[in-house]
Amino acid sequence: MIWLLAIVAATLAAVAGFSTFIQILYLESLRLRTRETRAQEVFKAGMEERIGLKGEQGALAFSLIKHLAMVGVTVAVTGLALAGGRGWRGLIESAILAALVMLATTYLIPHLAYRRTGGEWLLPMAPAARILALGVKPLTALFNFLHSVAELSEPNRGTEEEATPAEHIEALISAGEEEGLIEEDDRKLIQSVVEFGDKRVREVMTPRPNIVAIEKGRSLEELRQLVIHEQYSRIPVYDGTIDNIIGFVHVRDMFELDEEEREKRKVSELVRTLKPVPETKRVSDLLKEMQASGAHMAVVVDEYGNTAGIATMEDLVEEVFGEIRDEHEPGIDVTREADGSIVVSGSYDLDHLSDLLGYRPGEDTESTTVGGLAAEWLGRVPKQGEAVEKDGIRIEVMAGNERRVEKVRISRADARRNGN
């Protein structure tokens, strides 16, 4: 009797380990991977077809086999203890032994075999795996039926949207990072390239309030003073109002003239053409057009034809490679405080918060700056000292007026609650 129970326990332990290994193969086949292991290649090439189950159905079947075998091992080991007549001490020892056996056969050995072997040894055992799968077929059918009933009882959530190409690429990036094929810096660069294709010009342009421009009737000497103060190589030129930008002046054209000529001539004499583009235009399309035409600047207009901003080649490139700072430009004003919060200007780019606080705006977010985000959440321009909390972050307005937010403090909402 004791020998029979020992043989049964050993057999069931082997079945548990074998079914766990096959379950791992099924589960790993469902994961998105940049490359497959040798065991996966062998499994997909022959084993899966011989078993006769695909994907989730195979994983479910061998999960049931594993758990049934584990129950059988526990019963057999308990029977051994009772047959030996050792009382409570024997039961405790059998429980410990059963736990160790299950740990070895359902975790250590299968995972070690998956990582260290190619899986070729599994092919001759395909008929045995198929028999085991057929044995639990009634149970898998019952589970599928119960799952269908549970889905019917859930409220209708509508048709799920299909994943976009960008989401597929994001998944590949994550898989590559998990497998150690992509470094953190590479991931950020690839992610920037992916996001670049979906962005609109209004998300990357210099907004209207920040445009540095000059009226066409001004003298070149006035232009020279503006260039010295602002340190820009291209200055937009407008006629009457900023809504009527007629072109731009390249400072090189001005400095090629001697001082006497600069005093006589007007800005309008050096104006170069500037192409207007709608603010809804894709950034990738604008970059292609700029490359084809050799242009470095475009005026961005809204649906009413008013000036919304200025887009430069530098703005577009920075969306992929990050901030490109000239020698004369001050660094981005980001102040980190002791509690982990950051202080930035209201015009700080919303996309940069992912690097600082791990926050990424939702797809329905229309704002491109942190000040705009606070106003969007409140439905109005926030007042100085006012704070708004949403999506895990808290934005507090430190400076501003009735028209715009000038300075904010941003923190993780959960960190702030823990600090309090």
Coordinates of C-alpha atoms in Angstrom, one line a residue:
M1 CA 0.0 0.0 0.0
I2 CA 2.8 2.4 1.0
W3 CA 4.7 1.6 -2.2
L4 CA 1.6 2.2 -4.3
L5 CA 1.0 5.6 -2.8
A6 CA 4.6 6.5 -3.3
I7 CA 4.4 5.6 -7.0
V8 CA 1.2 7.5 -7.4
A9 CA 2.6 10.6 -5.7
A10 CA 5.8 10.5 -7.8
T11 CA 3.7 10.1 -11.0
L12 CA 1.4 12.9 -10.2
A13 CA 4.4 15.1 -9.3
A14 CA 5.9 14.4 -12.7
V15 CA 2.6 15.2 -14.4
A16 CA 2.4 18.5 -12.5
G17 CA 5.9 19.4 -13.6
F18 CA 5.3 18.4 -17.2
S19 CA 2.0 20.3 -17.5
T20 CA 3.5 23.3 -15.9
F21 CA 6.3 23.4 -18.5
I22 CA 3.7 23.2 -21.3
Q23 CA 1.6 25.8 -19.7
I24 CA 4.6 28.1 -19.6
L25 CA 5.1 27.5 -23.4
Y26 CA 1.5 28.4 -24.0
L27 CA 1.6 31.6 -21.9
E28 CA 4.9 32.7 -23.4
S29 CA 3.4 32.2 -26.9
L30 CA 0.7 34.7 -26.1
R31 CA 3.2 37.4 -25.1
L32 CA 4.5 40.0 -27.7
R33 CA 8.2 39.3 -28.1
T34 CA 11.0 40.8 -30.3
R35 CA 12.6 37.4 -30.6
E36 CA 11.6 33.8 -29.7
T37 CA 13.5 31.4 -27.5
R38 CA 14.5 28.0 -29.0
A39 CA 11.9 26.3 -26.8
Q40 CA 9.2 28.6 -28.3
E41 CA 10.3 27.8 -31.8
V42 CA 10.1 24.0 -31.2
F43 CA 6.8 24.4 -29.5
K44 CA 5.2 26.4 -32.3
A45 CA 6.8 24.3 -35.1
G46 CA 5.4 21.0 -33.9
M47 CA 4.3 20.5 -30.3
E48 CA 1.3 22.9 -30.3
E49 CA -0.2 21.3 -33.4
R50 CA 0.2 17.8 -32.1
I51 CA -1.5 18.7 -28.8
G52 CA -4.4 20.2 -30.7
L53 CA -5.0 23.3 -28.6
K54 CA -4.2 26.9 -29.3
G55 CA -3.2 29.9 -27.2
E56 CA -5.5 30.5 -24.2
Q57 CA -7.3 27.2 -24.5
G58 CA -4.0 25.3 -24.2
A59 CA -2.9 27.4 -21.2
L60 CA -6.2 26.8 -19.5
A61 CA -6.2 23.0 -20.1
F62 CA -2.7 22.5 -18.7
S63 CA -3.3 24.8 -15.8
L64 CA -6.2 22.6 -14.8
I65 CA -4.0 19.5 -15.2
K66 CA -1.3 21.0 -13.1
H67 CA -3.7 21.9 -10.2
L68 CA -5.5 18.5 -10.3
A69 CA -2.1 16.8 -10.2
M70 CA -1.1 19.0 -7.2
V71 CA -4.2 18.0 -5.4
G72 CA -3.4 14.4 -6.1
V73 CA 0.1 14.7 -4.8
T74 CA -1.2 16.3 -1.6
V75 CA -3.7 13.4 -1.1
A76 CA -1.1 10.7 -1.9
V77 CA 1.5 12.2 0.5
T78 CA -1.2 12.5 3.2
G79 CA -2.1 8.9 2.6
L80 CA 1.5 7.9 3.1
A81 CA 1.6 9.6 6.4
L82 CA -1.6 8.0 7.6
A83 CA -0.5 4.6 6.4
G84 CA 2.7 4.9 8.3
G85 CA 0.8 5.4 11.5
R86 CA 2.7 8.5 12.7
G87 CA -0.2 10.6 13.7
W88 CA -0.1 14.4 13.8
R89 CA 3.7 14.5 13.4
G90 CA 3.4 12.4 10.2
L91 CA 0.7 14.8 8.8
I92 CA 2.9 17.8 9.5
E93 CA 5.9 16.2 7.8
S94 CA 3.7 15.1 4.9
A95 CA 2.4 18.7 4.5
I96 CA 5.9 20.1 4.4
L97 CA 7.0 17.3 2.0
A98 CA 4.0 18.0 -0.3
A99 CA 4.8 21.8 -0.3
L100 CA 8.5 21.1 -1.2
V101 CA 7.5 18.7 -4.0
M102 CA 5.0 21.1 -5.5
L103 CA 7.5 24.0 -5.3
A104 CA 10.1 21.9 -7.2
T105 CA 7.7 20.4 -9.7
T106 CA 5.5 23.4 -10.5
Y107 CA 8.1 26.2 -10.3
L108 CA 11.8 25.5 -10.0
I109 CA 12.2 22.6 -12.4
P110 CA 9.8 23.8 -15.2
H111 CA 11.2 27.3 -15.3
L112 CA 14.8 26.1 -15.2
A113 CA 14.0 23.7 -18.1
Y114 CA 12.4 26.5 -20.1
R115 CA 15.5 28.7 -19.8
R116 CA 18.2 26.0 -20.1
T117 CA 16.8 23.6 -22.7
G118 CA 15.8 23.9 -26.3
G119 CA 12.6 21.9 -25.8
E120 CA 13.4 19.2 -28.4
W121 CA 13.0 16.5 -25.7
L122 CA 9.3 17.5 -25.5
L123 CA 8.4 16.4 -29.0
P124 CA 8.3 12.6 -28.3
M125 CA 6.0 13.3 -25.3
A126 CA 3.4 15.1 -27.5
P127 CA 1.0 12.1 -27.5
A128 CA 1.0 12.0 -23.7
A129 CA 0.3 15.8 -23.6
R130 CA -2.6 15.3 -26.0
I131 CA -4.1 12.5 -23.9
L132 CA -3.9 14.7 -20.8
A133 CA -5.5 17.6 -22.6
L134 CA -8.4 15.4 -23.8
G135 CA -8.9 14.2 -20.2
V136 CA -9.7 17.7 -19.0
K137 CA -11.7 18.7 -22.1
P138 CA -15.1 18.5 -20.2
L139 CA -13.6 20.8 -17.5
T140 CA -12.3 23.3 -20.0
A141 CA -15.7 23.3 -21.8
L142 CA -17.4 24.0 -18.4
F143 CA -14.9 26.9 -17.7
N144 CA -15.6 28.4 -21.1
F145 CA -19.3 28.2 -20.6
L146 CA -19.1 29.9 -17.2
H147 CA -16.9 32.6 -18.7
S148 CA -19.4 33.2 -21.5
V149 CA -22.2 33.5 -18.9
A150 CA -20.1 35.9 -16.8
E151 CA -19.5 38.1 -19.9
L152 CA -23.2 38.2 -20.7
S153 CA -24.0 39.4 -17.2
E154 CA -21.6 42.3 -17.5
P155 CA -22.9 45.7 -18.7
N156 CA -22.4 46.5 -22.4
R157 CA -19.1 48.4 -22.7
G158 CA -19.3 48.9 -26.4
T159 CA -17.0 47.6 -29.0
E160 CA -13.4 47.7 -28.0
E161 CA -11.3 49.9 -30.2
E162 CA -8.5 48.2 -32.2
A163 CA -5.0 49.0 -31.2
T164 CA -3.4 51.7 -33.4
P165 CA 0.0 51.1 -35.2
A166 CA 1.6 53.5 -32.6
E167 CA 0.3 51.3 -29.8
H168 CA 1.7 48.2 -31.5
I169 CA 5.1 49.9 -31.7
E170 CA 4.8 50.9 -28.0
A171 CA 4.2 47.3 -27.1
L172 CA 7.3 46.2 -29.1
I173 CA 9.4 48.8 -27.4
S174 CA 8.2 47.6 -24.0
A175 CA 9.0 44.0 -25.0
G176 CA 12.4 44.9 -26.2
E177 CA 13.1 46.8 -23.0
E178 CA 12.0 43.8 -20.8
E179 CA 14.3 41.5 -22.8
G180 CA 17.3 43.9 -22.4
L181 CA 17.5 44.7 -26.1
I182 CA 16.6 48.4 -25.8
E183 CA 18.3 50.8 -23.3
E184 CA 16.4 53.5 -21.5
D185 CA 17.8 56.3 -23.7
D186 CA 17.0 54.3 -26.8
R187 CA 13.5 53.7 -25.6
K188 CA 12.9 57.4 -25.1
L189 CA 14.3 58.3 -28.6
I190 CA 12.1 55.6 -30.3
Q191 CA 9.1 56.8 -28.3
S192 CA 9.7 60.3 -29.4
V193 CA 9.9 59.3 -33.1
V194 CA 6.6 57.3 -32.7
E195 CA 4.8 60.2 -31.0
F196 CA 6.2 62.7 -33.6
G197 CA 4.1 61.2 -36.4
D198 CA 0.8 61.9 -34.5
K199 CA 1.5 65.4 -33.3
R200 CA 0.0 68.5 -34.8
V201 CA 1.8 71.8 -35.5
R202 CA 0.0 73.6 -32.8
E203 CA 1.6 71.3 -30.2
V204 CA 5.1 72.3 -31.1
M205 CA 4.9 75.9 -32.3
T206 CA 6.0 79.0 -30.5
P207 CA 2.6 80.4 -29.4
R208 CA 1.4 83.8 -30.5
P209 CA 2.1 85.6 -27.2
N210 CA 5.8 84.5 -27.3
I211 CA 6.4 85.6 -30.9
V212 CA 9.3 88.1 -31.4
A213 CA 8.4 90.1 -34.5
I214 CA 8.9 93.5 -36.1
E215 CA 6.7 95.8 -38.1
K216 CA 7.7 96.2 -41.8
G217 CA 8.0 100.0 -41.6
R218 CA 10.7 99.9 -38.9
S219 CA 14.3 100.8 -39.7
L220 CA 17.1 98.2 -40.0
E221 CA 18.8 99.9 -37.0
E222 CA 15.7 99.1 -34.9
L223 CA 15.9 95.5 -36.2
R224 CA 19.6 95.3 -35.2
Q225 CA 18.7 96.3 -31.7
L226 CA 16.0 93.7 -31.6
V227 CA 18.3 91.0 -32.8
I228 CA 21.0 91.9 -30.3
H229 CA 18.5 91.7 -27.5
E230 CA 16.6 88.6 -28.5
Q231 CA 19.5 86.7 -30.2
Y232 CA 17.3 85.2 -33.0
S233 CA 18.7 84.7 -36.6
R234 CA 15.2 84.9 -38.2
I235 CA 12.7 87.6 -37.2
P236 CA 9.0 87.5 -38.5
V237 CA 7.8 90.7 -40.1
Y238 CA 4.2 91.9 -39.9
D239 CA 2.2 94.6 -41.6
G240 CA 0.0 96.5 -39.2
T241 CA -0.8 93.6 -36.8
I242 CA 0.7 90.3 -35.8
D243 CA -2.2 88.6 -37.6
N244 CA -0.8 89.8 -40.9
I245 CA 2.7 88.3 -41.0
I246 CA 4.1 88.9 -44.5
G247 CA 7.5 87.1 -44.2
F248 CA 10.7 87.2 -42.2
V249 CA 14.1 88.8 -42.1
H250 CA 17.3 86.8 -41.9
V251 CA 19.8 88.8 -39.8
R252 CA 22.6 87.8 -42.2
D253 CA 21.0 90.0 -44.9
M254 CA 21.0 93.0 -42.5
F255 CA 24.6 92.5 -41.3
E256 CA 25.9 92.3 -44.9
L257 CA 25.0 95.9 -45.3
D258 CA 27.2 98.7 -44.0
E259 CA 26.1 101.0 -41.2
E260 CA 25.2 103.8 -43.5
E261 CA 22.9 101.7 -45.6
R262 CA 21.2 100.2 -42.5
E263 CA 20.2 103.8 -41.4
K264 CA 18.5 104.5 -44.7
R265 CA 16.7 101.3 -45.5
K266 CA 13.6 99.7 -44.0
V267 CA 12.8 96.2 -42.8
S268 CA 10.4 95.7 -45.7
E269 CA 13.3 95.8 -48.2
L270 CA 14.8 92.6 -46.8
V271 CA 11.6 90.5 -46.3
R272 CA 11.7 86.9 -47.4
T273 CA 8.5 84.9 -48.0
L274 CA 7.1 82.8 -45.2
K275 CA 4.7 80.0 -45.9
P276 CA 1.4 79.9 -43.8
V277 CA 0.4 76.4 -42.5
P278 CA -2.8 75.4 -40.6
E279 CA -2.3 74.6 -36.9
T280 CA -3.9 71.2 -37.5
K281 CA -1.2 70.1 -40.0
R282 CA 0.8 67.0 -39.0
V283 CA 4.3 67.8 -37.8
S284 CA 5.8 65.1 -39.9
D285 CA 4.2 66.5 -43.0
L286 CA 5.5 70.0 -42.2
L287 CA 9.0 68.7 -41.7
K288 CA 9.0 67.0 -45.1
E289 CA 7.9 70.2 -46.7
M290 CA 10.5 72.2 -45.0
Q291 CA 13.2 69.8 -46.0
A292 CA 12.0 69.9 -49.6
S293 CA 11.9 73.7 -49.8
G294 CA 14.8 74.5 -47.6
A295 CA 12.6 76.6 -45.3
H296 CA 13.4 77.0 -41.7
M297 CA 10.3 78.8 -40.5
A298 CA 6.5 78.8 -41.1
V299 CA 3.7 81.0 -39.8
V300 CA 0.9 78.9 -38.2
V301 CA -2.6 80.1 -38.7
D302 CA -5.9 79.1 -37.0
E303 CA -9.2 78.3 -38.8
Y304 CA -10.0 82.0 -39.0
G305 CA -6.8 82.9 -40.6
N306 CA -5.3 84.6 -37.5
T307 CA -1.8 84.0 -36.5
A308 CA -1.6 81.2 -33.9
G309 CA 2.2 80.9 -33.7
I310 CA 5.5 80.3 -35.4
A311 CA 7.0 76.9 -36.2
T312 CA 10.7 76.5 -36.9
M313 CA 12.8 73.6 -38.0
E314 CA 14.4 73.7 -34.5
D315 CA 11.0 73.3 -32.9
L316 CA 10.3 70.2 -35.0
V317 CA 13.7 68.6 -34.4
E318 CA 13.5 69.2 -30.7
E319 CA 10.3 67.1 -30.6
V320 CA 12.5 64.0 -31.4
F321 CA 15.9 64.8 -29.8
G322 CA 14.8 67.0 -26.9
E323 CA 15.7 70.6 -26.1
I324 CA 18.5 72.0 -28.3
R325 CA 19.9 75.0 -26.5
D326 CA 22.1 77.6 -28.1
E327 CA 25.0 79.2 -26.2
H328 CA 23.1 82.4 -25.6
E329 CA 19.9 80.7 -24.5
P330 CA 19.2 80.2 -20.7
G331 CA 18.6 76.7 -19.4
I332 CA 15.0 75.5 -19.0
D333 CA 13.9 76.9 -15.7
V334 CA 13.0 73.8 -13.7
T335 CA 13.4 74.1 -9.9
R336 CA 13.1 70.9 -7.8
E337 CA 11.9 71.3 -4.3
A338 CA 12.6 69.2 -1.2
D339 CA 9.2 67.5 -1.2
G340 CA 9.8 66.3 -4.8
S341 CA 7.6 68.9 -6.5
I342 CA 8.9 71.0 -9.4
V343 CA 8.4 74.7 -10.2
V344 CA 8.2 75.7 -13.9
S345 CA 6.8 78.4 -16.0
G346 CA 3.2 78.2 -17.2
S347 CA 4.5 77.7 -20.8
Y348 CA 6.5 74.6 -19.9
D349 CA 5.9 71.8 -22.5
L350 CA 3.4 69.3 -21.1
D351 CA 5.2 66.4 -22.8
H352 CA 8.3 67.0 -20.7
L353 CA 6.5 66.1 -17.5
S354 CA 6.9 62.4 -18.4
D355 CA 10.6 62.6 -17.7
L356 CA 10.2 64.7 -14.5
L357 CA 7.2 63.2 -12.8
G358 CA 6.2 60.2 -15.0
Y359 CA 3.0 61.9 -16.1
R360 CA 1.7 61.5 -19.6
P361 CA -1.4 63.5 -20.7
G362 CA -4.4 61.6 -22.0
E363 CA -5.3 61.5 -25.6
D364 CA -8.3 63.8 -25.0
T365 CA -6.0 66.5 -23.6
E366 CA -6.0 69.6 -25.8
S367 CA -3.5 71.7 -23.9
T368 CA 0.3 71.7 -24.8
T369 CA 1.6 73.6 -21.7
V370 CA 1.2 73.1 -17.9
G371 CA -0.6 76.4 -17.6
G372 CA -3.0 75.5 -20.3
L373 CA -3.6 72.1 -18.7
A374 CA -4.6 73.8 -15.4
A375 CA -7.0 76.1 -17.3
E376 CA -8.4 73.2 -19.2
W377 CA -9.1 71.2 -16.0
L378 CA -10.8 74.2 -14.3
G379 CA -12.6 75.5 -17.4
R380 CA -11.2 79.0 -16.9
V381 CA -7.9 80.8 -16.3
P382 CA -6.9 79.9 -12.7
K383 CA -6.1 82.6 -10.2
Q384 CA -2.8 83.0 -8.3
G385 CA -2.7 80.6 -5.3
E386 CA -5.4 78.3 -6.8
A387 CA -4.6 74.6 -7.2
V388 CA -6.2 71.8 -9.2
E389 CA -5.7 68.0 -8.8
K390 CA -6.4 65.4 -11.4
D391 CA -5.0 62.2 -13.0
G392 CA -2.5 61.8 -10.2
I393 CA -0.9 65.2 -10.3
R394 CA -1.5 68.5 -8.5
I395 CA -0.9 71.9 -10.2
E396 CA -0.7 75.0 -8.0
V397 CA -0.5 78.5 -9.7
M398 CA 2.2 80.6 -8.1
A399 CA 2.1 83.6 -10.4
G400 CA -0.3 84.8 -13.2
N401 CA -2.9 87.3 -14.2
E402 CA -6.4 87.2 -15.5
R403 CA -5.3 86.1 -19.0
R404 CA -2.5 83.6 -18.5
V405 CA -0.6 81.4 -16.0
E406 CA 3.0 82.4 -15.6
K407 CA 4.5 80.1 -12.9
V408 CA 3.3 76.8 -11.4
R409 CA 4.3 74.2 -8.8
I410 CA 3.6 70.6 -9.9
S411 CA 3.7 67.5 -7.7
R412 CA 2.4 63.9 -7.6
A413 CA -0.9 63.9 -5.7
D414 CA -0.1 60.6 -4.0
A415 CA 3.3 61.8 -2.8
R416 CA 1.6 64.9 -1.4
R417 CA -1.0 62.9 0.5
N418 CA 1.7 60.6 2.0
G419 CA 3.7 63.6 3.0
N420 CA 0.7 65.0 4.9

